[in-house]
Amino acid sequence: MPTPDRLPAPSARRIEAVRNFNRFYTRRIGVLSEGLLHSEFTLTESRLLWELAHAESVTASELARRLDLDAGYLSRLLRGFGRRGLVKRTRSKGDGREVLLDLTAAGRRAFASLNARSEEEVGAMLAALPDGQQDHLIHSLSTIERLLDDAKGRAARAPYLLRAHQPGDIGWVVSRHGAIYAQEYRWDLTFEALVARIAADFIDRFEPSREACWIAERDGVNVGCVFLVQWRDEATQQPVEGVAQLRMLLVEPAARGLGIGARLVRECSRFARQAGYRSIRLWTNSVLTAARGIYQKEGYRLVASEPHRSFGQDLVGEIWELTLA
């Protein structure tokens, strides 16, 4: 089974959807007003106050790095805070060249007032929603933060787990295969129908000692899957002794780059060895270069290929095989 593994280019519709959300949310939380939360502080000033309140004795360069602000712009903001008596400067005892910044008593009072208003406004916004919708909103915000976080080091901050399939997973497998392959490769509904038949056969014939499914889950959301089943003779549908088949490997676009695909393939190899299989075979298509790279790294070798017309496209089908020690 082929595996999409390249990041799709964003469509104009998706770009506009994000821009619409940005316009809605900035208006909803009052960012467009002259002063945030009906205060004397702009959004940037409020964020700077928050950083100073949560970091004792910090340098201007550290603030610039945390807030991703131009050093000159930050310097003007800090001078303004100084004139208003909100910030004090002291020389570092460890390094006399460093100037450390702290909020004054007036600065801490200003932050406390602003923070209380923010908590009150967010509390009122959440209170307008039923409990279940509040949970859904918080989960959605967490997802946005995770997806839009900087890519550097993201893999180390993005744990996932592998688990066995449970009710609801098979429907997800079929649905996501159909949607992702249509979006990324323009495959038609006949592919989704094929996946549905394969998934139904897996449930009907499932032998836990010889077959398995792994679902990759991240933050409570399914992000990948793979199946290992007994290879069957095409004509008789009888299992071929000692040969397993890797099927329906899939990784969600948002979860790519974390090594999930390679991990799923390794789990298949581990399980097959323990179950006593001599080899694993899989069927894929030549256009799926990233997936083929995963198979090659695992030790699979190409044993057969044949052009075919399927899923509304001209393709080259391939059979790969891994010999198990």
Short mmCIF file of N, CA and C in Angstrom, two decimals, residues 214-323:
data_model
loop_
_atom_site.label_atom_id
_atom_site.label_comp_id
_atom_site.label_asym_id
_atom_site.label_seq_id
_atom_site.Cartn_x
_atom_site.Cartn_y
_atom_site.Cartn_z
N TRP A 214 -1.16 -0.85 14.13
CA TRP A 214 -0.64 0.18 15.03
C TRP A 214 -1.23 1.52 14.63
N ILE A 215 -1.75 2.24 15.61
CA ILE A 215 -2.24 3.59 15.41
C ILE A 215 -1.27 4.54 16.13
N ALA A 216 -0.76 5.52 15.41
CA ALA A 216 0.08 6.56 16.02
C ALA A 216 -0.84 7.67 16.49
N GLU A 217 -0.69 8.03 17.76
CA GLU A 217 -1.57 9.04 18.36
C GLU A 217 -0.73 10.15 18.98
N ARG A 218 -1.14 11.37 18.77
CA ARG A 218 -0.41 12.53 19.28
C ARG A 218 -1.40 13.54 19.82
N ASP A 219 -1.25 13.90 21.08
CA ASP A 219 -2.18 14.82 21.73
C ASP A 219 -3.62 14.35 21.61
N GLY A 220 -3.82 13.02 21.70
CA GLY A 220 -5.16 12.46 21.65
C GLY A 220 -5.76 12.38 20.27
N VAL A 221 -4.96 12.65 19.23
CA VAL A 221 -5.46 12.66 17.85
C VAL A 221 -4.69 11.63 17.04
N ASN A 222 -5.39 10.86 16.21
CA ASN A 222 -4.73 9.90 15.33
C ASN A 222 -3.92 10.63 14.27
N VAL A 223 -2.65 10.23 14.11
CA VAL A 223 -1.79 10.88 13.12
C VAL A 223 -1.09 9.87 12.20
N GLY A 224 -1.32 8.57 12.38
CA GLY A 224 -0.66 7.60 11.52
C GLY A 224 -1.17 6.20 11.79
N CYS A 225 -0.87 5.29 10.86
CA CYS A 225 -1.29 3.90 11.03
C CYS A 225 -0.48 2.99 10.11
N VAL A 226 -0.48 1.72 10.46
CA VAL A 226 0.08 0.68 9.59
C VAL A 226 -0.53 -0.65 10.01
N PHE A 227 -0.61 -1.58 9.06
CA PHE A 227 -1.17 -2.91 9.31
C PHE A 227 -0.16 -3.96 8.86
N LEU A 228 -0.06 -5.04 9.61
CA LEU A 228 0.71 -6.20 9.19
C LEU A 228 -0.23 -7.40 9.19
N VAL A 229 -0.36 -8.05 8.03
CA VAL A 229 -1.27 -9.18 7.88
C VAL A 229 -0.54 -10.33 7.19
N GLN A 230 -1.19 -11.45 7.12
CA GLN A 230 -0.63 -12.57 6.38
C GLN A 230 -0.78 -12.32 4.88
N TRP A 231 0.30 -12.56 4.15
CA TRP A 231 0.22 -12.44 2.68
C TRP A 231 -0.65 -13.57 2.15
N ARG A 232 -1.57 -13.25 1.25
CA ARG A 232 -2.51 -14.23 0.74
C ARG A 232 -2.37 -14.41 -0.77
N ASP A 233 -2.57 -15.63 -1.21
CA ASP A 233 -2.58 -15.94 -2.64
C ASP A 233 -3.73 -15.17 -3.30
N GLU A 234 -3.44 -14.45 -4.39
CA GLU A 234 -4.45 -13.61 -5.01
C GLU A 234 -5.64 -14.41 -5.52
N ALA A 235 -5.40 -15.60 -6.01
CA ALA A 235 -6.48 -16.40 -6.59
C ALA A 235 -7.33 -17.09 -5.51
N THR A 236 -6.67 -17.70 -4.54
CA THR A 236 -7.39 -18.50 -3.54
C THR A 236 -7.65 -17.76 -2.23
N GLN A 237 -6.95 -16.66 -2.01
CA GLN A 237 -7.04 -15.89 -0.77
C GLN A 237 -6.59 -16.69 0.45
N GLN A 238 -5.81 -17.74 0.20
CA GLN A 238 -5.26 -18.52 1.30
C GLN A 238 -3.92 -17.92 1.74
N PRO A 239 -3.61 -17.93 3.06
CA PRO A 239 -2.33 -17.39 3.52
C PRO A 239 -1.15 -18.13 2.92
N VAL A 240 -0.11 -17.38 2.55
CA VAL A 240 1.14 -17.97 2.06
C VAL A 240 2.05 -18.17 3.27
N GLU A 241 2.45 -19.40 3.51
CA GLU A 241 3.21 -19.75 4.69
C GLU A 241 4.49 -18.94 4.81
N GLY A 242 4.69 -18.32 5.98
CA GLY A 242 5.94 -17.63 6.28
C GLY A 242 6.09 -16.24 5.70
N VAL A 243 5.05 -15.73 5.02
CA VAL A 243 5.16 -14.41 4.38
C VAL A 243 4.09 -13.47 4.95
N ALA A 244 4.53 -12.32 5.44
CA ALA A 244 3.62 -11.29 5.94
C ALA A 244 3.49 -10.17 4.92
N GLN A 245 2.49 -9.33 5.10
CA GLN A 245 2.29 -8.19 4.20
C GLN A 245 2.08 -6.92 5.01
N LEU A 246 2.84 -5.88 4.67
CA LEU A 246 2.67 -4.56 5.27
C LEU A 246 1.65 -3.80 4.44
N ARG A 247 0.64 -3.24 5.09
CA ARG A 247 -0.43 -2.56 4.37
C ARG A 247 -0.81 -1.25 5.04
N MET A 248 -1.35 -0.34 4.24
CA MET A 248 -2.01 0.89 4.68
C MET A 248 -1.16 1.72 5.65
N LEU A 249 0.10 1.93 5.29
CA LEU A 249 0.95 2.85 6.03
C LEU A 249 0.55 4.28 5.69
N LEU A 250 0.29 5.08 6.70
CA LEU A 250 -0.17 6.45 6.49
C LEU A 250 0.33 7.34 7.61
N VAL A 251 0.79 8.55 7.27
CA VAL A 251 1.15 9.56 8.27
C VAL A 251 0.47 10.86 7.87
N GLU A 252 -0.23 11.47 8.81
CA GLU A 252 -0.91 12.73 8.54
C GLU A 252 0.12 13.80 8.14
N PRO A 253 -0.22 14.68 7.19
CA PRO A 253 0.72 15.73 6.77
C PRO A 253 1.27 16.55 7.93
N ALA A 254 0.43 16.87 8.92
CA ALA A 254 0.87 17.71 10.03
C ALA A 254 1.86 17.01 10.95
N ALA A 255 1.95 15.67 10.85
CA ALA A 255 2.83 14.91 11.74
C ALA A 255 4.06 14.37 11.03
N ARG A 256 4.28 14.76 9.80
CA ARG A 256 5.45 14.28 9.07
C ARG A 256 6.72 14.99 9.55
N GLY A 257 7.82 14.30 9.42
CA GLY A 257 9.08 14.84 9.88
C GLY A 257 9.43 14.45 11.30
N LEU A 258 8.57 13.68 11.96
CA LEU A 258 8.81 13.25 13.33
C LEU A 258 9.33 11.81 13.40
N GLY A 259 9.48 11.15 12.26
CA GLY A 259 9.97 9.78 12.25
C GLY A 259 8.89 8.75 12.49
N ILE A 260 7.62 9.15 12.42
CA ILE A 260 6.52 8.23 12.71
C ILE A 260 6.44 7.14 11.66
N GLY A 261 6.60 7.49 10.38
CA GLY A 261 6.52 6.48 9.32
C GLY A 261 7.56 5.39 9.49
N ALA A 262 8.81 5.80 9.74
CA ALA A 262 9.89 4.81 9.92
C ALA A 262 9.63 3.95 11.15
N ARG A 263 9.11 4.57 12.22
CA ARG A 263 8.83 3.81 13.44
C ARG A 263 7.74 2.77 13.20
N LEU A 264 6.70 3.13 12.46
CA LEU A 264 5.63 2.18 12.16
C LEU A 264 6.15 1.00 11.35
N VAL A 265 7.02 1.28 10.39
CA VAL A 265 7.59 0.21 9.57
C VAL A 265 8.47 -0.70 10.42
N ARG A 266 9.24 -0.13 11.34
CA ARG A 266 10.08 -0.95 12.23
C ARG A 266 9.24 -1.85 13.13
N GLU A 267 8.10 -1.34 13.59
CA GLU A 267 7.22 -2.15 14.43
C GLU A 267 6.71 -3.37 13.66
N CYS A 268 6.44 -3.19 12.38
CA CYS A 268 6.01 -4.32 11.56
C CYS A 268 7.12 -5.38 11.49
N SER A 269 8.35 -4.95 11.30
CA SER A 269 9.49 -5.88 11.22
C SER A 269 9.65 -6.62 12.54
N ARG A 270 9.56 -5.89 13.64
CA ARG A 270 9.73 -6.51 14.96
C ARG A 270 8.66 -7.56 15.21
N PHE A 271 7.41 -7.20 14.94
CA PHE A 271 6.30 -8.13 15.16
C PHE A 271 6.43 -9.36 14.27
N ALA A 272 6.79 -9.15 13.00
CA ALA A 272 6.89 -10.27 12.05
C ALA A 272 7.95 -11.26 12.50
N ARG A 273 9.08 -10.77 13.00
CA ARG A 273 10.12 -11.67 13.49
C ARG A 273 9.61 -12.50 14.67
N GLN A 274 8.94 -11.83 15.59
CA GLN A 274 8.42 -12.54 16.76
C GLN A 274 7.36 -13.57 16.38
N ALA A 275 6.59 -13.27 15.32
CA ALA A 275 5.53 -14.18 14.89
C ALA A 275 6.06 -15.33 14.03
N GLY A 276 7.36 -15.28 13.69
CA GLY A 276 7.95 -16.39 12.95
C GLY A 276 7.89 -16.28 11.45
N TYR A 277 7.57 -15.10 10.93
CA TYR A 277 7.56 -14.93 9.47
C TYR A 277 8.99 -14.93 8.94
N ARG A 278 9.15 -15.38 7.71
CA ARG A 278 10.46 -15.38 7.06
C ARG A 278 10.70 -14.10 6.27
N SER A 279 9.61 -13.48 5.83
CA SER A 279 9.75 -12.26 5.02
C SER A 279 8.48 -11.43 5.10
N ILE A 280 8.62 -10.15 4.69
CA ILE A 280 7.47 -9.23 4.59
C ILE A 280 7.45 -8.67 3.17
N ARG A 281 6.28 -8.64 2.58
CA ARG A 281 6.11 -8.01 1.28
C ARG A 281 5.15 -6.83 1.40
N LEU A 282 5.26 -5.93 0.46
CA LEU A 282 4.32 -4.81 0.40
C LEU A 282 4.14 -4.38 -1.04
N TRP A 283 3.00 -3.75 -1.29
CA TRP A 283 2.71 -3.20 -2.62
C TRP A 283 2.62 -1.69 -2.49
N THR A 284 3.33 -0.98 -3.40
CA THR A 284 3.28 0.47 -3.40
C THR A 284 3.32 0.94 -4.85
N ASN A 285 3.48 2.25 -5.04
CA ASN A 285 3.58 2.80 -6.38
C ASN A 285 4.80 3.70 -6.48
N SER A 286 5.38 3.77 -7.66
CA SER A 286 6.66 4.44 -7.84
C SER A 286 6.61 5.93 -7.54
N VAL A 287 5.43 6.55 -7.62
CA VAL A 287 5.33 7.99 -7.39
C VAL A 287 5.54 8.35 -5.93
N LEU A 288 5.44 7.37 -5.04
CA LEU A 288 5.52 7.64 -3.61
C LEU A 288 6.97 7.50 -3.14
N THR A 289 7.78 8.46 -3.54
CA THR A 289 9.23 8.35 -3.34
C THR A 289 9.63 8.38 -1.86
N ALA A 290 8.96 9.20 -1.06
CA ALA A 290 9.32 9.27 0.36
C ALA A 290 9.06 7.95 1.06
N ALA A 291 7.92 7.33 0.75
CA ALA A 291 7.60 6.03 1.36
C ALA A 291 8.60 4.97 0.92
N ARG A 292 8.98 5.00 -0.36
CA ARG A 292 9.96 4.03 -0.86
C ARG A 292 11.29 4.20 -0.13
N GLY A 293 11.62 5.46 0.21
CA GLY A 293 12.85 5.71 0.96
C GLY A 293 12.82 5.06 2.34
N ILE A 294 11.66 5.10 2.99
CA ILE A 294 11.52 4.46 4.30
C ILE A 294 11.72 2.96 4.16
N TYR A 295 11.11 2.37 3.14
CA TYR A 295 11.25 0.92 2.95
C TYR A 295 12.70 0.53 2.68
N GLN A 296 13.37 1.32 1.84
CA GLN A 296 14.78 1.03 1.53
C GLN A 296 15.65 1.07 2.78
N LYS A 297 15.44 2.07 3.63
CA LYS A 297 16.23 2.18 4.86
C LYS A 297 15.98 1.01 5.80
N GLU A 298 14.78 0.46 5.76
CA GLU A 298 14.45 -0.69 6.61
C GLU A 298 15.06 -1.97 6.07
N GLY A 299 15.50 -1.95 4.79
CA GLY A 299 16.11 -3.14 4.21
C GLY A 299 15.29 -3.82 3.14
N TYR A 300 14.16 -3.24 2.76
CA TYR A 300 13.35 -3.81 1.69
C TYR A 300 14.06 -3.65 0.35
N ARG A 301 13.80 -4.58 -0.55
CA ARG A 301 14.34 -4.47 -1.91
C ARG A 301 13.20 -4.65 -2.91
N LEU A 302 13.31 -3.94 -4.02
CA LEU A 302 12.30 -4.01 -5.07
C LEU A 302 12.43 -5.34 -5.81
N VAL A 303 11.33 -6.11 -5.90
CA VAL A 303 11.38 -7.42 -6.54
C VAL A 303 10.53 -7.50 -7.81
N ALA A 304 9.61 -6.56 -8.00
CA ALA A 304 8.76 -6.59 -9.20
C ALA A 304 8.11 -5.23 -9.39
N SER A 305 7.85 -4.87 -10.64
CA SER A 305 7.13 -3.63 -10.95
C SER A 305 6.32 -3.83 -12.22
N GLU A 306 5.20 -3.11 -12.32
CA GLU A 306 4.33 -3.26 -13.48
C GLU A 306 3.45 -2.02 -13.62
N PRO A 307 3.38 -1.44 -14.84
CA PRO A 307 2.49 -0.29 -15.05
C PRO A 307 1.03 -0.71 -14.97
N HIS A 308 0.19 0.17 -14.49
CA HIS A 308 -1.24 -0.14 -14.41
C HIS A 308 -2.03 1.16 -14.39
N ARG A 309 -3.30 1.06 -14.70
CA ARG A 309 -4.23 2.20 -14.66
C ARG A 309 -5.18 1.97 -13.49
N SER A 310 -5.03 2.76 -12.44
CA SER A 310 -5.86 2.59 -11.24
C SER A 310 -6.12 3.94 -10.61
N PHE A 311 -7.24 4.05 -9.93
CA PHE A 311 -7.60 5.22 -9.14
C PHE A 311 -7.62 6.49 -9.99
N GLY A 312 -7.89 6.32 -11.29
CA GLY A 312 -7.97 7.45 -12.19
C GLY A 312 -6.63 7.97 -12.67
N GLN A 313 -5.53 7.20 -12.44
CA GLN A 313 -4.20 7.65 -12.81
C GLN A 313 -3.41 6.52 -13.47
N ASP A 314 -2.43 6.89 -14.29
CA ASP A 314 -1.47 5.92 -14.84
C ASP A 314 -0.33 5.79 -13.84
N LEU A 315 -0.12 4.59 -13.32
CA LEU A 315 0.83 4.36 -12.24
C LEU A 315 1.75 3.19 -12.55
N VAL A 316 2.81 3.06 -11.77
CA VAL A 316 3.68 1.90 -11.84
C VAL A 316 3.66 1.24 -10.45
N GLY A 317 3.01 0.07 -10.39
CA GLY A 317 2.94 -0.65 -9.13
C GLY A 317 4.22 -1.40 -8.87
N GLU A 318 4.59 -1.50 -7.58
CA GLU A 318 5.82 -2.16 -7.20
C GLU A 318 5.58 -3.10 -6.01
N ILE A 319 6.32 -4.22 -6.03
CA ILE A 319 6.33 -5.13 -4.89
C ILE A 319 7.72 -5.10 -4.29
N TRP A 320 7.77 -4.83 -2.99
CA TRP A 320 9.02 -4.78 -2.24
C TRP A 320 9.02 -5.91 -1.23
N GLU A 321 10.21 -6.40 -0.89
CA GLU A 321 10.29 -7.51 0.04
C GLU A 321 11.44 -7.32 1.02
N LEU A 322 11.19 -7.69 2.28
CA LEU A 322 12.20 -7.66 3.33
C LEU A 322 12.40 -9.09 3.83
N THR A 323 13.63 -9.60 3.70
CA THR A 323 13.95 -10.92 4.22
C THR A 323 14.34 -10.77 5.68
#
